[in-house]
Amino acid sequence: MKLFLDTAEIRVLRELAETGLIDGVTTNPSLIAKSGRDFLATIAEICELFEGPVSAEVAASDFETMLKEGEKLAAIADHVAVKVPLTREGLRTCAALADKGVMVNVTLCFSVNQALLAAKAGASFISPFVGRLDDQGADGMQLIRDIREVYDNYAFGTEVLAASIRNGAHVRDAALAGADCATIPPNVFADLYQHPLTDKGLEIFARDWAATGQKIL
Ligand code: G3P
């Protein structure tokens, strides 16, 4: 499963890029606002840090303007994935951009039918928002499982990008559900490798090694 970072914080992105474990980045207007930085410059800088897909979201809601914004974002770098909302105009924009060979990430997906339309519109990625469905008392992960089944039924090429991920369990369950990618907040990344038994075991190894009085170098 590909792991994307869901943030526009350059310092954090630079630090985690060094792990070699990050396959791409997703941003959205709220994350850009939170960064307090210029949108276009931030996307350009992120594209310098990562070779994988970098999602940058349009701001408009009408087809003509979203198309123009999408073309401008796509021109920043070949690996920009233009994010459009799952609306009728957004789907129309997705199809037009996909026809031009632009990667499109259709976002704010909350149903299988929405995901079906995004695939038919030629989306490169579909972003079902797991956490926000959970917040409403629904089963967000079931949506990932259902989209996976539908996409496999018809061999759709659109990648399932689990989004609105809130914890390590979401990452685990998205992988079990067969998501192609998960986009995770930086704080969740630490959840993926940290375990108290690992720390405890390493402490014991270090103590026992010290007792041998030996050195490797
Ligand atoms: O990628 C979408 C993500 O940024 C939304 O997450 O926690 O605001 O639902 P959240």
PDB file of C-alpha atoms and ligand atoms in Angstrom:
ATOM      1  CA  MET A   1       0.000   0.000   0.000  1.00  0.00           C
ATOM      2  CA  LYS A   2       1.336   3.438  -0.880  1.00  0.00           C
ATOM      3  CA  LEU A   3       1.654   5.864   2.028  1.00  0.00           C
ATOM      4  CA  PHE A   4       1.025   9.559   1.335  1.00  0.00           C
ATOM      5  CA  LEU A   5       1.482  12.355   3.873  1.00  0.00           C
ATOM      6  CA  ASP A   6      -1.564  14.549   4.370  1.00  0.00           C
ATOM      7  CA  THR A   7      -0.031  17.914   5.194  1.00  0.00           C
ATOM      8  CA  ALA A   8       1.371  21.119   3.669  1.00  0.00           C
ATOM      9  CA  GLU A   9       3.937  21.676   6.443  1.00  0.00           C
ATOM     10  CA  ILE A  10       7.245  21.816   4.536  1.00  0.00           C
ATOM     11  CA  ARG A  11       9.451  21.266   7.606  1.00  0.00           C
ATOM     12  CA  VAL A  12       7.619  18.051   8.512  1.00  0.00           C
ATOM     13  CA  LEU A  13       7.550  16.886   4.888  1.00  0.00           C
ATOM     14  CA  ARG A  14      11.304  17.438   4.530  1.00  0.00           C
ATOM     15  CA  GLU A  15      11.970  15.483   7.734  1.00  0.00           C
ATOM     16  CA  LEU A  16       9.785  12.497   6.790  1.00  0.00           C
ATOM     17  CA  ALA A  17      11.015  12.456   3.166  1.00  0.00           C
ATOM     18  CA  GLU A  18      14.310  11.202   4.629  1.00  0.00           C
ATOM     19  CA  THR A  19      12.617   7.943   5.712  1.00  0.00           C
ATOM     20  CA  GLY A  20      12.221   6.921   2.064  1.00  0.00           C
ATOM     21  CA  LEU A  21       8.828   5.464   3.048  1.00  0.00           C
ATOM     22  CA  ILE A  22       6.600   8.260   1.744  1.00  0.00           C
ATOM     23  CA  ASP A  23       5.096   7.690  -1.726  1.00  0.00           C
ATOM     24  CA  GLY A  24       3.358  11.048  -2.188  1.00  0.00           C
ATOM     25  CA  VAL A  25       1.642  14.017  -0.552  1.00  0.00           C
ATOM     26  CA  THR A  26      -1.937  15.271  -0.390  1.00  0.00           C
ATOM     27  CA  THR A  27      -3.015  18.806   0.456  1.00  0.00           C
ATOM     28  CA  ASN A  28      -6.371  20.561   0.564  1.00  0.00           C
ATOM     29  CA  PRO A  29      -7.459  24.184   1.105  1.00  0.00           C
ATOM     30  CA  SER A  30      -7.715  23.700   4.889  1.00  0.00           C
ATOM     31  CA  LEU A  31      -4.185  22.254   5.117  1.00  0.00           C
ATOM     32  CA  ILE A  32      -2.837  25.101   2.956  1.00  0.00           C
ATOM     33  CA  ALA A  33      -4.590  27.669   5.163  1.00  0.00           C
ATOM     34  CA  LYS A  34      -3.125  25.967   8.242  1.00  0.00           C
ATOM     35  CA  SER A  35       0.391  26.201   6.763  1.00  0.00           C
ATOM     36  CA  GLY A  36       0.010  29.975   6.386  1.00  0.00           C
ATOM     37  CA  ARG A  37       2.074  29.848   3.176  1.00  0.00           C
ATOM     38  CA  ASP A  38       1.560  30.733  -0.479  1.00  0.00           C
ATOM     39  CA  PHE A  39      -0.327  27.856  -2.128  1.00  0.00           C
ATOM     40  CA  LEU A  40       1.426  27.675  -5.514  1.00  0.00           C
ATOM     41  CA  ALA A  41       4.903  28.113  -4.003  1.00  0.00           C
ATOM     42  CA  THR A  42       4.182  25.408  -1.404  1.00  0.00           C
ATOM     43  CA  ILE A  43       3.040  22.907  -4.034  1.00  0.00           C
ATOM     44  CA  ALA A  44       6.157  23.661  -6.116  1.00  0.00           C
ATOM     45  CA  GLU A  45       8.381  23.136  -3.059  1.00  0.00           C
ATOM     46  CA  ILE A  46       6.639  19.850  -2.170  1.00  0.00           C
ATOM     47  CA  CYS A  47       7.114  18.671  -5.757  1.00  0.00           C
ATOM     48  CA  GLU A  48      10.859  19.274  -5.305  1.00  0.00           C
ATOM     49  CA  LEU A  49      10.874  17.085  -2.182  1.00  0.00           C
ATOM     50  CA  PHE A  50       8.891  14.103  -3.529  1.00  0.00           C
ATOM     51  CA  GLU A  51       8.801  12.224  -6.839  1.00  0.00           C
ATOM     52  CA  GLY A  52       5.405  10.637  -6.143  1.00  0.00           C
ATOM     53  CA  PRO A  53       1.961  12.221  -6.709  1.00  0.00           C
ATOM     54  CA  VAL A  54       1.419  15.609  -5.015  1.00  0.00           C
ATOM     55  CA  SER A  55      -2.278  16.488  -4.717  1.00  0.00           C
ATOM     56  CA  ALA A  56      -3.223  20.161  -5.092  1.00  0.00           C
ATOM     57  CA  GLU A  57      -6.913  21.121  -4.887  1.00  0.00           C
ATOM     58  CA  VAL A  58      -8.789  23.596  -7.049  1.00  0.00           C
ATOM     59  CA  ALA A  59     -10.641  26.390  -5.253  1.00  0.00           C
ATOM     60  CA  ALA A  60     -13.505  27.102  -7.678  1.00  0.00           C
ATOM     61  CA  SER A  61     -16.739  25.119  -7.977  1.00  0.00           C
ATOM     62  CA  ASP A  62     -17.733  25.814 -11.607  1.00  0.00           C
ATOM     63  CA  PHE A  63     -16.429  23.727 -14.493  1.00  0.00           C
ATOM     64  CA  GLU A  64     -14.753  26.497 -16.518  1.00  0.00           C
ATOM     65  CA  THR A  65     -12.797  27.929 -13.588  1.00  0.00           C
ATOM     66  CA  MET A  66     -11.906  24.537 -12.086  1.00  0.00           C
ATOM     67  CA  LEU A  67     -10.558  23.474 -15.473  1.00  0.00           C
ATOM     68  CA  LYS A  68      -8.384  26.606 -15.728  1.00  0.00           C
ATOM     69  CA  GLU A  69      -7.186  26.222 -12.132  1.00  0.00           C
ATOM     70  CA  GLY A  70      -6.498  22.523 -12.720  1.00  0.00           C
ATOM     71  CA  GLU A  71      -4.433  23.239 -15.823  1.00  0.00           C
ATOM     72  CA  LYS A  72      -2.413  25.839 -13.881  1.00  0.00           C
ATOM     73  CA  LEU A  73      -1.779  23.400 -11.007  1.00  0.00           C
ATOM     74  CA  ALA A  74      -0.863  20.576 -13.397  1.00  0.00           C
ATOM     75  CA  ALA A  75       1.702  22.870 -15.044  1.00  0.00           C
ATOM     76  CA  ILE A  76       3.671  23.129 -11.770  1.00  0.00           C
ATOM     77  CA  ALA A  77       5.068  19.598 -12.210  1.00  0.00           C
ATOM     78  CA  ASP A  78       4.247  16.361 -14.050  1.00  0.00           C
ATOM     79  CA  HIS A  79       3.571  14.606 -10.746  1.00  0.00           C
ATOM     80  CA  VAL A  80       0.897  17.045  -9.557  1.00  0.00           C
ATOM     81  CA  ALA A  81      -2.445  15.304  -9.068  1.00  0.00           C
ATOM     82  CA  VAL A  82      -5.214  17.894  -9.403  1.00  0.00           C
ATOM     83  CA  LYS A  83      -7.828  17.497  -6.672  1.00  0.00           C
ATOM     84  CA  VAL A  84     -11.435  18.195  -7.611  1.00  0.00           C
ATOM     85  CA  PRO A  85     -14.532  17.782  -5.423  1.00  0.00           C
ATOM     86  CA  LEU A  86     -17.050  14.982  -6.002  1.00  0.00           C
ATOM     87  CA  THR A  87     -19.728  17.184  -7.537  1.00  0.00           C
ATOM     88  CA  ARG A  88     -21.256  17.071 -11.017  1.00  0.00           C
ATOM     89  CA  GLU A  89     -19.018  19.968 -12.091  1.00  0.00           C
ATOM     90  CA  GLY A  90     -16.062  18.340 -10.393  1.00  0.00           C
ATOM     91  CA  LEU A  91     -16.653  15.072 -12.261  1.00  0.00           C
ATOM     92  CA  ARG A  92     -16.933  17.018 -15.531  1.00  0.00           C
ATOM     93  CA  THR A  93     -13.628  18.729 -14.735  1.00  0.00           C
ATOM     94  CA  CYS A  94     -12.068  15.355 -13.861  1.00  0.00           C
ATOM     95  CA  ALA A  95     -13.039  13.937 -17.259  1.00  0.00           C
ATOM     96  CA  ALA A  96     -11.711  16.990 -19.122  1.00  0.00           C
ATOM     97  CA  LEU A  97      -8.397  16.982 -17.233  1.00  0.00           C
ATOM     98  CA  ALA A  98      -8.006  13.200 -17.544  1.00  0.00           C
ATOM     99  CA  ASP A  99      -8.543  13.529 -21.311  1.00  0.00           C
ATOM    100  CA  LYS A 100      -5.541  15.902 -21.309  1.00  0.00           C
ATOM    101  CA  GLY A 101      -3.423  13.300 -19.482  1.00  0.00           C
ATOM    102  CA  VAL A 102      -3.595  15.122 -16.144  1.00  0.00           C
ATOM    103  CA  MET A 103      -3.644  13.031 -12.939  1.00  0.00           C
ATOM    104  CA  VAL A 104      -6.871  13.749 -11.021  1.00  0.00           C
ATOM    105  CA  ASN A 105      -7.657  12.958  -7.385  1.00  0.00           C
ATOM    106  CA  VAL A 106     -11.422  13.175  -6.812  1.00  0.00           C
ATOM    107  CA  THR A 107     -11.939  14.148  -3.186  1.00  0.00           C
ATOM    108  CA  LEU A 108     -14.730  14.415  -0.602  1.00  0.00           C
ATOM    109  CA  CYS A 109     -16.073  10.960  -1.497  1.00  0.00           C
ATOM    110  CA  PHE A 110     -18.620   9.484   0.938  1.00  0.00           C
ATOM    111  CA  SER A 111     -20.455   6.819  -1.070  1.00  0.00           C
ATOM    112  CA  VAL A 112     -19.875   3.908  -3.446  1.00  0.00           C
ATOM    113  CA  ASN A 113     -21.978   5.577  -6.138  1.00  0.00           C
ATOM    114  CA  GLN A 114     -19.795   8.691  -5.949  1.00  0.00           C
ATOM    115  CA  ALA A 115     -16.694   6.497  -6.330  1.00  0.00           C
ATOM    116  CA  LEU A 116     -18.275   4.683  -9.287  1.00  0.00           C
ATOM    117  CA  LEU A 117     -18.810   7.985 -11.103  1.00  0.00           C
ATOM    118  CA  ALA A 118     -15.249   9.155 -10.326  1.00  0.00           C
ATOM    119  CA  ALA A 119     -13.846   5.992 -11.903  1.00  0.00           C
ATOM    120  CA  LYS A 120     -16.051   6.458 -14.962  1.00  0.00           C
ATOM    121  CA  ALA A 121     -14.764  10.060 -15.184  1.00  0.00           C
ATOM    122  CA  GLY A 122     -11.210   8.762 -15.434  1.00  0.00           C
ATOM    123  CA  ALA A 123      -9.966   9.694 -11.966  1.00  0.00           C
ATOM    124  CA  SER A 124      -6.425   8.563 -11.117  1.00  0.00           C
ATOM    125  CA  PHE A 125      -7.348   8.511  -7.411  1.00  0.00           C
ATOM    126  CA  ILE A 126     -10.586   8.475  -5.387  1.00  0.00           C
ATOM    127  CA  SER A 127     -10.409   9.857  -1.823  1.00  0.00           C
ATOM    128  CA  PRO A 128     -13.085   8.356   0.450  1.00  0.00           C
ATOM    129  CA  PHE A 129     -13.081  10.222   3.789  1.00  0.00           C
ATOM    130  CA  VAL A 130     -13.048   7.424   6.381  1.00  0.00           C
ATOM    131  CA  GLY A 131     -12.720   9.533   9.551  1.00  0.00           C
ATOM    132  CA  ARG A 132     -15.513  11.928   8.682  1.00  0.00           C
ATOM    133  CA  LEU A 133     -17.909   9.029   8.079  1.00  0.00           C
ATOM    134  CA  ASP A 134     -16.893   7.523  11.425  1.00  0.00           C
ATOM    135  CA  ASP A 135     -17.544  10.921  13.011  1.00  0.00           C
ATOM    136  CA  GLN A 136     -21.140  10.617  11.770  1.00  0.00           C
ATOM    137  CA  GLY A 137     -21.496   7.138  13.306  1.00  0.00           C
ATOM    138  CA  ALA A 138     -21.144   5.397   9.927  1.00  0.00           C
ATOM    139  CA  ASP A 139     -18.549   2.710   9.107  1.00  0.00           C
ATOM    140  CA  GLY A 140     -15.981   4.584   7.039  1.00  0.00           C
ATOM    141  CA  MET A 141     -13.831   1.516   6.452  1.00  0.00           C
ATOM    142  CA  GLN A 142     -16.789  -0.377   4.972  1.00  0.00           C
ATOM    143  CA  LEU A 143     -16.846   2.254   2.232  1.00  0.00           C
ATOM    144  CA  ILE A 144     -13.230   1.374   1.380  1.00  0.00           C
ATOM    145  CA  ARG A 145     -14.136  -2.323   1.236  1.00  0.00           C
ATOM    146  CA  ASP A 146     -17.194  -1.654  -0.953  1.00  0.00           C
ATOM    147  CA  ILE A 147     -15.310   0.607  -3.377  1.00  0.00           C
ATOM    148  CA  ARG A 148     -12.540  -1.987  -3.643  1.00  0.00           C
ATOM    149  CA  GLU A 149     -15.134  -4.643  -4.564  1.00  0.00           C
ATOM    150  CA  VAL A 150     -16.848  -2.444  -7.164  1.00  0.00           C
ATOM    151  CA  TYR A 151     -13.578  -1.329  -8.737  1.00  0.00           C
ATOM    152  CA  ASP A 152     -12.370  -4.926  -8.925  1.00  0.00           C
ATOM    153  CA  ASN A 153     -15.708  -6.029 -10.435  1.00  0.00           C
ATOM    154  CA  TYR A 154     -15.087  -3.756 -13.428  1.00  0.00           C
ATOM    155  CA  ALA A 155     -11.252  -3.562 -13.434  1.00  0.00           C
ATOM    156  CA  PHE A 156     -11.348   0.218 -12.963  1.00  0.00           C
ATOM    157  CA  GLY A 157      -7.831   1.687 -12.930  1.00  0.00           C
ATOM    158  CA  THR A 158      -8.694   4.385 -10.374  1.00  0.00           C
ATOM    159  CA  GLU A 159      -6.610   3.959  -7.186  1.00  0.00           C
ATOM    160  CA  VAL A 160      -8.452   3.860  -3.856  1.00  0.00           C
ATOM    161  CA  LEU A 161      -6.773   6.524  -1.661  1.00  0.00           C
ATOM    162  CA  ALA A 162      -8.087   6.142   1.899  1.00  0.00           C
ATOM    163  CA  ALA A 163      -8.309   9.650   3.372  1.00  0.00           C
ATOM    164  CA  SER A 164      -9.397  11.363   6.583  1.00  0.00           C
ATOM    165  CA  ILE A 165      -7.225   8.799   8.389  1.00  0.00           C
ATOM    166  CA  ARG A 166      -7.099   9.417  12.129  1.00  0.00           C
ATOM    167  CA  ASN A 167      -4.976   6.617  13.631  1.00  0.00           C
ATOM    168  CA  GLY A 168      -2.842   3.515  13.001  1.00  0.00           C
ATOM    169  CA  ALA A 169      -5.900   1.270  13.115  1.00  0.00           C
ATOM    170  CA  HIS A 170      -7.314   3.118  10.120  1.00  0.00           C
ATOM    171  CA  VAL A 171      -4.057   2.479   8.207  1.00  0.00           C
ATOM    172  CA  ARG A 172      -4.114  -1.202   9.153  1.00  0.00           C
ATOM    173  CA  ASP A 173      -7.761  -1.610   8.203  1.00  0.00           C
ATOM    174  CA  ALA A 174      -7.322   0.277   4.934  1.00  0.00           C
ATOM    175  CA  ALA A 175      -4.482  -2.097   4.016  1.00  0.00           C
ATOM    176  CA  LEU A 176      -6.628  -5.114   4.984  1.00  0.00           C
ATOM    177  CA  ALA A 177      -9.450  -3.682   2.866  1.00  0.00           C
ATOM    178  CA  GLY A 178      -7.159  -3.487  -0.161  1.00  0.00           C
ATOM    179  CA  ALA A 179      -6.826   0.289  -0.486  1.00  0.00           C
ATOM    180  CA  ASP A 180      -4.093   1.206  -2.993  1.00  0.00           C
ATOM    181  CA  CYS A 181      -2.963   4.161  -0.880  1.00  0.00           C
ATOM    182  CA  ALA A 182      -3.642   5.848   2.450  1.00  0.00           C
ATOM    183  CA  THR A 183      -2.938   9.508   3.103  1.00  0.00           C
ATOM    184  CA  ILE A 184      -1.948  10.031   6.713  1.00  0.00           C
ATOM    185  CA  PRO A 185      -1.389  13.011   8.995  1.00  0.00           C
ATOM    186  CA  PRO A 186       2.261  13.182  10.180  1.00  0.00           C
ATOM    187  CA  ASN A 187       1.302  12.281  13.759  1.00  0.00           C
ATOM    188  CA  VAL A 188      -0.211   8.988  12.546  1.00  0.00           C
ATOM    189  CA  PHE A 189       3.040   8.063  10.794  1.00  0.00           C
ATOM    190  CA  ALA A 190       4.713   7.657  14.191  1.00  0.00           C
ATOM    191  CA  ASP A 191       1.827   5.354  15.252  1.00  0.00           C
ATOM    192  CA  LEU A 192       2.861   2.980  12.466  1.00  0.00           C
ATOM    193  CA  TYR A 193       6.313   2.129  13.771  1.00  0.00           C
ATOM    194  CA  GLN A 194       6.101   2.774  17.503  1.00  0.00           C
ATOM    195  CA  HIS A 195       5.339  -0.184  19.823  1.00  0.00           C
ATOM    196  CA  PRO A 196       6.145  -0.481  23.551  1.00  0.00           C
ATOM    197  CA  LEU A 197       7.333  -4.096  23.167  1.00  0.00           C
ATOM    198  CA  THR A 198       9.814  -2.997  20.473  1.00  0.00           C
ATOM    199  CA  ASP A 199      11.204  -0.357  22.828  1.00  0.00           C
ATOM    200  CA  LYS A 200      11.352  -2.823  25.724  1.00  0.00           C
ATOM    201  CA  GLY A 201      13.002  -5.519  23.614  1.00  0.00           C
ATOM    202  CA  LEU A 202      15.629  -3.094  22.322  1.00  0.00           C
ATOM    203  CA  GLU A 203      16.403  -1.985  25.866  1.00  0.00           C
ATOM    204  CA  ILE A 204      17.042  -5.615  26.866  1.00  0.00           C
ATOM    205  CA  PHE A 205      19.195  -6.272  23.761  1.00  0.00           C
ATOM    206  CA  ALA A 206      21.275  -3.154  24.506  1.00  0.00           C
ATOM    207  CA  ARG A 207      21.760  -4.147  28.137  1.00  0.00           C
ATOM    208  CA  ASP A 208      22.742  -7.741  27.271  1.00  0.00           C
ATOM    209  CA  TRP A 209      25.076  -6.578  24.476  1.00  0.00           C
ATOM    210  CA  ALA A 210      26.796  -4.133  26.851  1.00  0.00           C
ATOM    211  CA  ALA A 211      27.367  -7.018  29.252  1.00  0.00           C
ATOM    212  CA  THR A 212      29.406  -8.882  26.589  1.00  0.00           C
ATOM    213  CA  GLY A 213      31.958  -6.048  26.573  1.00  0.00           C
ATOM    214  CA  GLN A 214      32.303  -6.544  22.807  1.00  0.00           C
ATOM    215  CA  LYS A 215      32.209  -3.972  19.965  1.00  0.00           C
ATOM    216  CA  ILE A 216      31.269  -4.428  16.316  1.00  0.00           C
ATOM    217  CA  LEU A 217      33.329  -1.430  15.068  1.00  0.00           C
TER     218      LEU A 217
HETATM  219  O1  G3P B   1      -7.216  14.150   2.876  1.00  0.00           O
HETATM  220  C1  G3P B   1      -8.370  14.586   3.512  1.00  0.00           C
HETATM  221  C2  G3P B   1      -8.059  14.938   4.917  1.00  0.00           C
HETATM  222  O2  G3P B   1      -7.171  16.027   4.976  1.00  0.00           O
HETATM  223  C3  G3P B   1      -9.299  15.251   5.710  1.00  0.00           C
HETATM  224  O3  G3P B   1      -9.029  14.830   7.007  1.00  0.00           O
HETATM  225  O4  G3P B   1      -9.319  14.739   9.462  1.00  0.00           O
HETATM  226  O5  G3P B   1     -10.077  16.784   8.140  1.00  0.00           O
HETATM  227  O6  G3P B   1     -11.329  14.600   7.950  1.00  0.00           O
HETATM  228  P1  G3P B   1      -9.968  15.263   8.211  1.00  0.00           P
END
